[in-house]
mmCIF file of C-alpha atoms in Angstrom:
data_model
loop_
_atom_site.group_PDB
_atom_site.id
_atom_site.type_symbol
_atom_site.label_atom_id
_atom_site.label_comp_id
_atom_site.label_asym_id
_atom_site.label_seq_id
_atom_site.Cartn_x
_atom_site.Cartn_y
_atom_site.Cartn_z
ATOM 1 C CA UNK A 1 0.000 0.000 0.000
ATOM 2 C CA UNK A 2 1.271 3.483 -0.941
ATOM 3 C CA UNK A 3 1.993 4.928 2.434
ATOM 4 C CA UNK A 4 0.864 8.481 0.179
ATOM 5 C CA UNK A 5 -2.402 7.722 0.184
ATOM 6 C CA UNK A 6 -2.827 5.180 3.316
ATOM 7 C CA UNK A 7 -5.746 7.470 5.168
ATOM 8 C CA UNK A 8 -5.227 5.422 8.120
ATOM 9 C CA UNK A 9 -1.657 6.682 8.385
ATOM 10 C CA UNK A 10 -3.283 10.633 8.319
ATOM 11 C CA UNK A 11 -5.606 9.427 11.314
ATOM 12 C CA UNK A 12 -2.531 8.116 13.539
ATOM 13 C CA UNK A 13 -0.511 10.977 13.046
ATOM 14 C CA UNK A 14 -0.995 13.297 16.367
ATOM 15 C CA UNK A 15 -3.217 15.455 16.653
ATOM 16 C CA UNK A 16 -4.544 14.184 13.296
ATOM 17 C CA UNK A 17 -8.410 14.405 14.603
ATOM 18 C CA UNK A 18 -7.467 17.883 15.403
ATOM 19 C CA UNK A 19 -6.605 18.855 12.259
ATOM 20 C CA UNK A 20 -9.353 17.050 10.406
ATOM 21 C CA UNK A 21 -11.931 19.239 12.954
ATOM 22 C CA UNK A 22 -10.230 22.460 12.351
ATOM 23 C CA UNK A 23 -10.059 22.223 8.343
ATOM 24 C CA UNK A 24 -14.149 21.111 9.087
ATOM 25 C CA UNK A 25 -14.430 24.235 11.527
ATOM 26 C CA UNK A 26 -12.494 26.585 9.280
ATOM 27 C CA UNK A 27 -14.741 26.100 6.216
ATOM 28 C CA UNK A 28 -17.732 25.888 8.280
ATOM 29 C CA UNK A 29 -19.173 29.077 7.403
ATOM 30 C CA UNK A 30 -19.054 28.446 3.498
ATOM 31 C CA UNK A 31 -19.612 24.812 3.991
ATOM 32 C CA UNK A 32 -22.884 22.763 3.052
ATOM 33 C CA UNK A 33 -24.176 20.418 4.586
ATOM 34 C CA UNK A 34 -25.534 16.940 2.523
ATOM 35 C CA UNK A 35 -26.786 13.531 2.715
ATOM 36 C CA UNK A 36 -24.578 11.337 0.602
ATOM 37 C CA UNK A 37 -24.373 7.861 0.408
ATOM 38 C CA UNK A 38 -21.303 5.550 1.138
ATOM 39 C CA UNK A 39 -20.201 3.759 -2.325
ATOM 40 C CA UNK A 40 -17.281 1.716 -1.520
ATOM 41 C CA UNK A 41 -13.951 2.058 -0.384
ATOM 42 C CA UNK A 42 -10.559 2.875 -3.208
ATOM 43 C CA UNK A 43 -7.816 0.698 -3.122
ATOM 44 C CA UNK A 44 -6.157 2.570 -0.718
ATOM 45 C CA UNK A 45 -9.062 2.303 1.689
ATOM 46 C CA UNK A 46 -10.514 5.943 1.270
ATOM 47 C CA UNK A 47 -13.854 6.271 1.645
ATOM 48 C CA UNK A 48 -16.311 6.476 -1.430
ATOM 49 C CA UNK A 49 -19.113 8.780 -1.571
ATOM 50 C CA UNK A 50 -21.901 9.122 -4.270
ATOM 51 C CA UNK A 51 -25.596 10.704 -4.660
ATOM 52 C CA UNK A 52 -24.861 14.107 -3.496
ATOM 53 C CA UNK A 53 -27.665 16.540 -5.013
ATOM 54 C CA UNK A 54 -25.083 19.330 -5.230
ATOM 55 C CA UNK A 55 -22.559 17.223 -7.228
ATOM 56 C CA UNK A 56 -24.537 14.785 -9.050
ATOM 57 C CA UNK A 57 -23.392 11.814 -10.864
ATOM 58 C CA UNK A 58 -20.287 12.254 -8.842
ATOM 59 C CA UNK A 59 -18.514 9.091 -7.120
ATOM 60 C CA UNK A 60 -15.152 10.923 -5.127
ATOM 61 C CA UNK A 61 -13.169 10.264 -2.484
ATOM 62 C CA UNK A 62 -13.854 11.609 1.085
ATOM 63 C CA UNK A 63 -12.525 11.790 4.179
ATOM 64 C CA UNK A 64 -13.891 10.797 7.510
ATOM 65 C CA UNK A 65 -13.849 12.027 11.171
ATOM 66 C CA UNK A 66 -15.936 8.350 11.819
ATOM 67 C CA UNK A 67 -14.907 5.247 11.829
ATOM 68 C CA UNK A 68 -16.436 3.727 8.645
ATOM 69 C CA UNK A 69 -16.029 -0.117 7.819
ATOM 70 C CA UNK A 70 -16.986 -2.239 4.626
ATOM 71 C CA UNK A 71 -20.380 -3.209 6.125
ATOM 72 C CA UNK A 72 -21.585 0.389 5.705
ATOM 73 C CA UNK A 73 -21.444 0.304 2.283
ATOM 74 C CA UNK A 74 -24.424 1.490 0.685
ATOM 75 C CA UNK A 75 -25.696 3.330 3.756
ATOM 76 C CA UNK A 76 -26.509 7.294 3.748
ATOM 77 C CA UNK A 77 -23.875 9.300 5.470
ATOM 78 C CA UNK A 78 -23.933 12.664 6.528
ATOM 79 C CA UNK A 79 -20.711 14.751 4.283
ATOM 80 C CA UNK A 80 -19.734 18.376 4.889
ATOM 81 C CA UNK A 81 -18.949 19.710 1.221
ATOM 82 C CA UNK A 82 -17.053 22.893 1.149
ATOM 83 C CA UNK A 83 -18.098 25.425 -1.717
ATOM 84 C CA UNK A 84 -14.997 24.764 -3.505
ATOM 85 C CA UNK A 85 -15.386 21.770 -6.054
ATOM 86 C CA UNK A 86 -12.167 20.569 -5.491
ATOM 87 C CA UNK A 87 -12.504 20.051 -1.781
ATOM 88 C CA UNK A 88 -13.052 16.134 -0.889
ATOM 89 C CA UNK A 89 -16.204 15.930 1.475
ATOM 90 C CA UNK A 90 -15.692 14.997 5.009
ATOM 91 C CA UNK A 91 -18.016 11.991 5.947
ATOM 92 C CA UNK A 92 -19.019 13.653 9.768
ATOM 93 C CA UNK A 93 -21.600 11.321 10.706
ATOM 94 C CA UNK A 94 -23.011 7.404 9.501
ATOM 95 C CA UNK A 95 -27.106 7.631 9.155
ATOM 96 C CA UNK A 96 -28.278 4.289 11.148
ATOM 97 C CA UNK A 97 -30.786 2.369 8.720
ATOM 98 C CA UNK A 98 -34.481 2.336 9.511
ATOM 99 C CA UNK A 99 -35.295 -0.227 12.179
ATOM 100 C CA UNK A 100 -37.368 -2.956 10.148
ATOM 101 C CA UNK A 101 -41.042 -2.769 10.622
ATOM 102 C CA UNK A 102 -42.260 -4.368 14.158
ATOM 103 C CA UNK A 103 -44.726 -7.254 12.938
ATOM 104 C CA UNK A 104 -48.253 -7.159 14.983
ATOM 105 C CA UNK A 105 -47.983 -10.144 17.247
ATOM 106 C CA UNK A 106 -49.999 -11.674 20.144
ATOM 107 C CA UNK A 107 -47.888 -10.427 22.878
ATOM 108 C CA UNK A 108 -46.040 -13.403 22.896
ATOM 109 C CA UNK A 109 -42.144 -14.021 21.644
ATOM 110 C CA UNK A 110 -40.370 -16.085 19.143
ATOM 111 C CA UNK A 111 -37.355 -17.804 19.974
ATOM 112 C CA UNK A 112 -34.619 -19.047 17.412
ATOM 113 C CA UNK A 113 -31.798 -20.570 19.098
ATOM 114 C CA UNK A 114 -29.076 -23.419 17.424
ATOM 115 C CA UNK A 115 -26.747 -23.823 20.492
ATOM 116 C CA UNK A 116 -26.166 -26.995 22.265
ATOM 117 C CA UNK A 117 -27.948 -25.436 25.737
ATOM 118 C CA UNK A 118 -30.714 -22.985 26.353
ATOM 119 C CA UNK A 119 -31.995 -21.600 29.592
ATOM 120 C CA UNK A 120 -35.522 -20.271 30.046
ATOM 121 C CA UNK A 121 -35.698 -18.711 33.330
ATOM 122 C CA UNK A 122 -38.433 -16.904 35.324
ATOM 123 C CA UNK A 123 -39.191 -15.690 38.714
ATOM 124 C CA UNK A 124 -42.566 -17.445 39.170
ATOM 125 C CA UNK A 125 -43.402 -19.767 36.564
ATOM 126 C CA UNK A 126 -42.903 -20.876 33.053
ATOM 127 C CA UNK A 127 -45.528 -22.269 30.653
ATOM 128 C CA UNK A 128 -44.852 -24.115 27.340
ATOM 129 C CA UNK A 129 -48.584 -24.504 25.660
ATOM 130 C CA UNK A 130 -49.912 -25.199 22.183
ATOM 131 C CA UNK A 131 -53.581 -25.716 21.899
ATOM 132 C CA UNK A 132 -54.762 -28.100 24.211
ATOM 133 C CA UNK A 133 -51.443 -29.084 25.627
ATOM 134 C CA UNK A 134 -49.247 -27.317 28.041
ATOM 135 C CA UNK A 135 -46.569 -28.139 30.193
ATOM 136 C CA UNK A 136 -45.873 -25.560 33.332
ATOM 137 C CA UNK A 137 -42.627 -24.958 35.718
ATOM 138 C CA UNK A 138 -43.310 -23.412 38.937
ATOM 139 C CA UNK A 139 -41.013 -21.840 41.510
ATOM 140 C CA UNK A 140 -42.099 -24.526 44.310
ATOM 141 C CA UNK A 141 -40.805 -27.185 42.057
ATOM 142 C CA UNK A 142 -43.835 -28.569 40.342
ATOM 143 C CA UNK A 143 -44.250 -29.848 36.886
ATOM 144 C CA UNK A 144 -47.861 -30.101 35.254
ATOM 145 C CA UNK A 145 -47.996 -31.901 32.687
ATOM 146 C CA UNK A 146 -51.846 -31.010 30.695
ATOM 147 C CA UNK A 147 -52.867 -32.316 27.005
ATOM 148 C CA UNK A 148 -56.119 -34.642 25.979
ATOM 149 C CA UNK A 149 -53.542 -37.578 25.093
ATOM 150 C CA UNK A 150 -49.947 -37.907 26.630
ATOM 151 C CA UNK A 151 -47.808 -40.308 25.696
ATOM 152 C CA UNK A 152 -44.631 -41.234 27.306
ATOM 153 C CA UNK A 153 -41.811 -43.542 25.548
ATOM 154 C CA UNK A 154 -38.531 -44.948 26.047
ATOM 155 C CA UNK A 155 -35.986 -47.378 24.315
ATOM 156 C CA UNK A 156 -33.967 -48.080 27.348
ATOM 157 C CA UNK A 157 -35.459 -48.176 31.394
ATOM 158 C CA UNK A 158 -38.698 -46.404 31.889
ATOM 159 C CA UNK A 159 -38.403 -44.935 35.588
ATOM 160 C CA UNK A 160 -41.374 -42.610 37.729
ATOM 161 C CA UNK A 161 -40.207 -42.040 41.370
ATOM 162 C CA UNK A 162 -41.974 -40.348 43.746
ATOM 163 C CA UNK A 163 -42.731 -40.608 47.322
ATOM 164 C CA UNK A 164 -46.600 -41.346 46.275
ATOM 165 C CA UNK A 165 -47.291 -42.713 42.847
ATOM 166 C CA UNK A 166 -51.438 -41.894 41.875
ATOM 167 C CA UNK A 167 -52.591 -43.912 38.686
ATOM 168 C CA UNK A 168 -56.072 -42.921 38.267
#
């Protein structure tokens, strides 16, 4: 990488940030401010900017007082274009995409989990029901076991303990 054009290198110089803020600050009064939207990234890792209404049809390099990484491409970030054409725009903020939609539910929550253990936990109880069936945890220990057929199966040894055993 051409340590010319490394924009990293810029950043880690001291007071680098300072500089970048005072050329920001010092053009501030004949400076615009736009919504542009992040294109890419050169070869030299610059930043990429594109859609500006004032420069249209423009992709150009810009420089940055955020952090900006490859997964931001395509979002709209907020440049600072000074009235001078030649001036890059500096990227001063990263607009956070719109949250998706919230889907009308019933109140109740969908879980999607692909580990090898999961923990439900709760302070009183926990219920597991579908239709009919349900199967409740309580804080005192008990497990209720509720459904209009309930079948129980096992390959190996079939064990119920209890100090009291009630069939029927």
């Amino acid at each position: 990488m051409d340590r010319a054009h490394d924009p990293f290198l810029q950043l880690a110089m001291p007071d680098a940030s300072e500089d970048l803020c005072a050329t920001a600050m010092r053009g501030a009064a004949a400076s615009t401010v736009a919504v542009a939207r992040l294109a890419g990234f050169d070869l030299w890792e610059q930043a990429l900017v594109g859609g500006i209404a004032a420069r249209p049809g423009l992709v150009m390099a810009a420089r940055s007082t955020v952090a900006l990484q490859h997964a931001m491409v395509g979002l709209d970030v907020v440049v600072l274009l000074a009235e001078a054409d030649t001036d890059p725009p500096i990227i001063i903020g990263v607009i956070a995409p719109a949250a998706a939609p919230a889907t009308p539910h019933d109140g109740g929550m969908a879980v999607v989990a692909d580990g090898e253990r999961h923990v439900i936990e709760a302070e009183r109880e926990i219920v597991l029901r579908c239709g009919d069936a349900s199967i409740t945890l309580t804080r005192a220990g008990k497990i209720i076991v509720q459904g209009n057929y309930i079948l129980s199966r096992s390959t190996g040894h079939h064990k119920i303990k209890g100090a009291a055993i009630d069939i029927n």
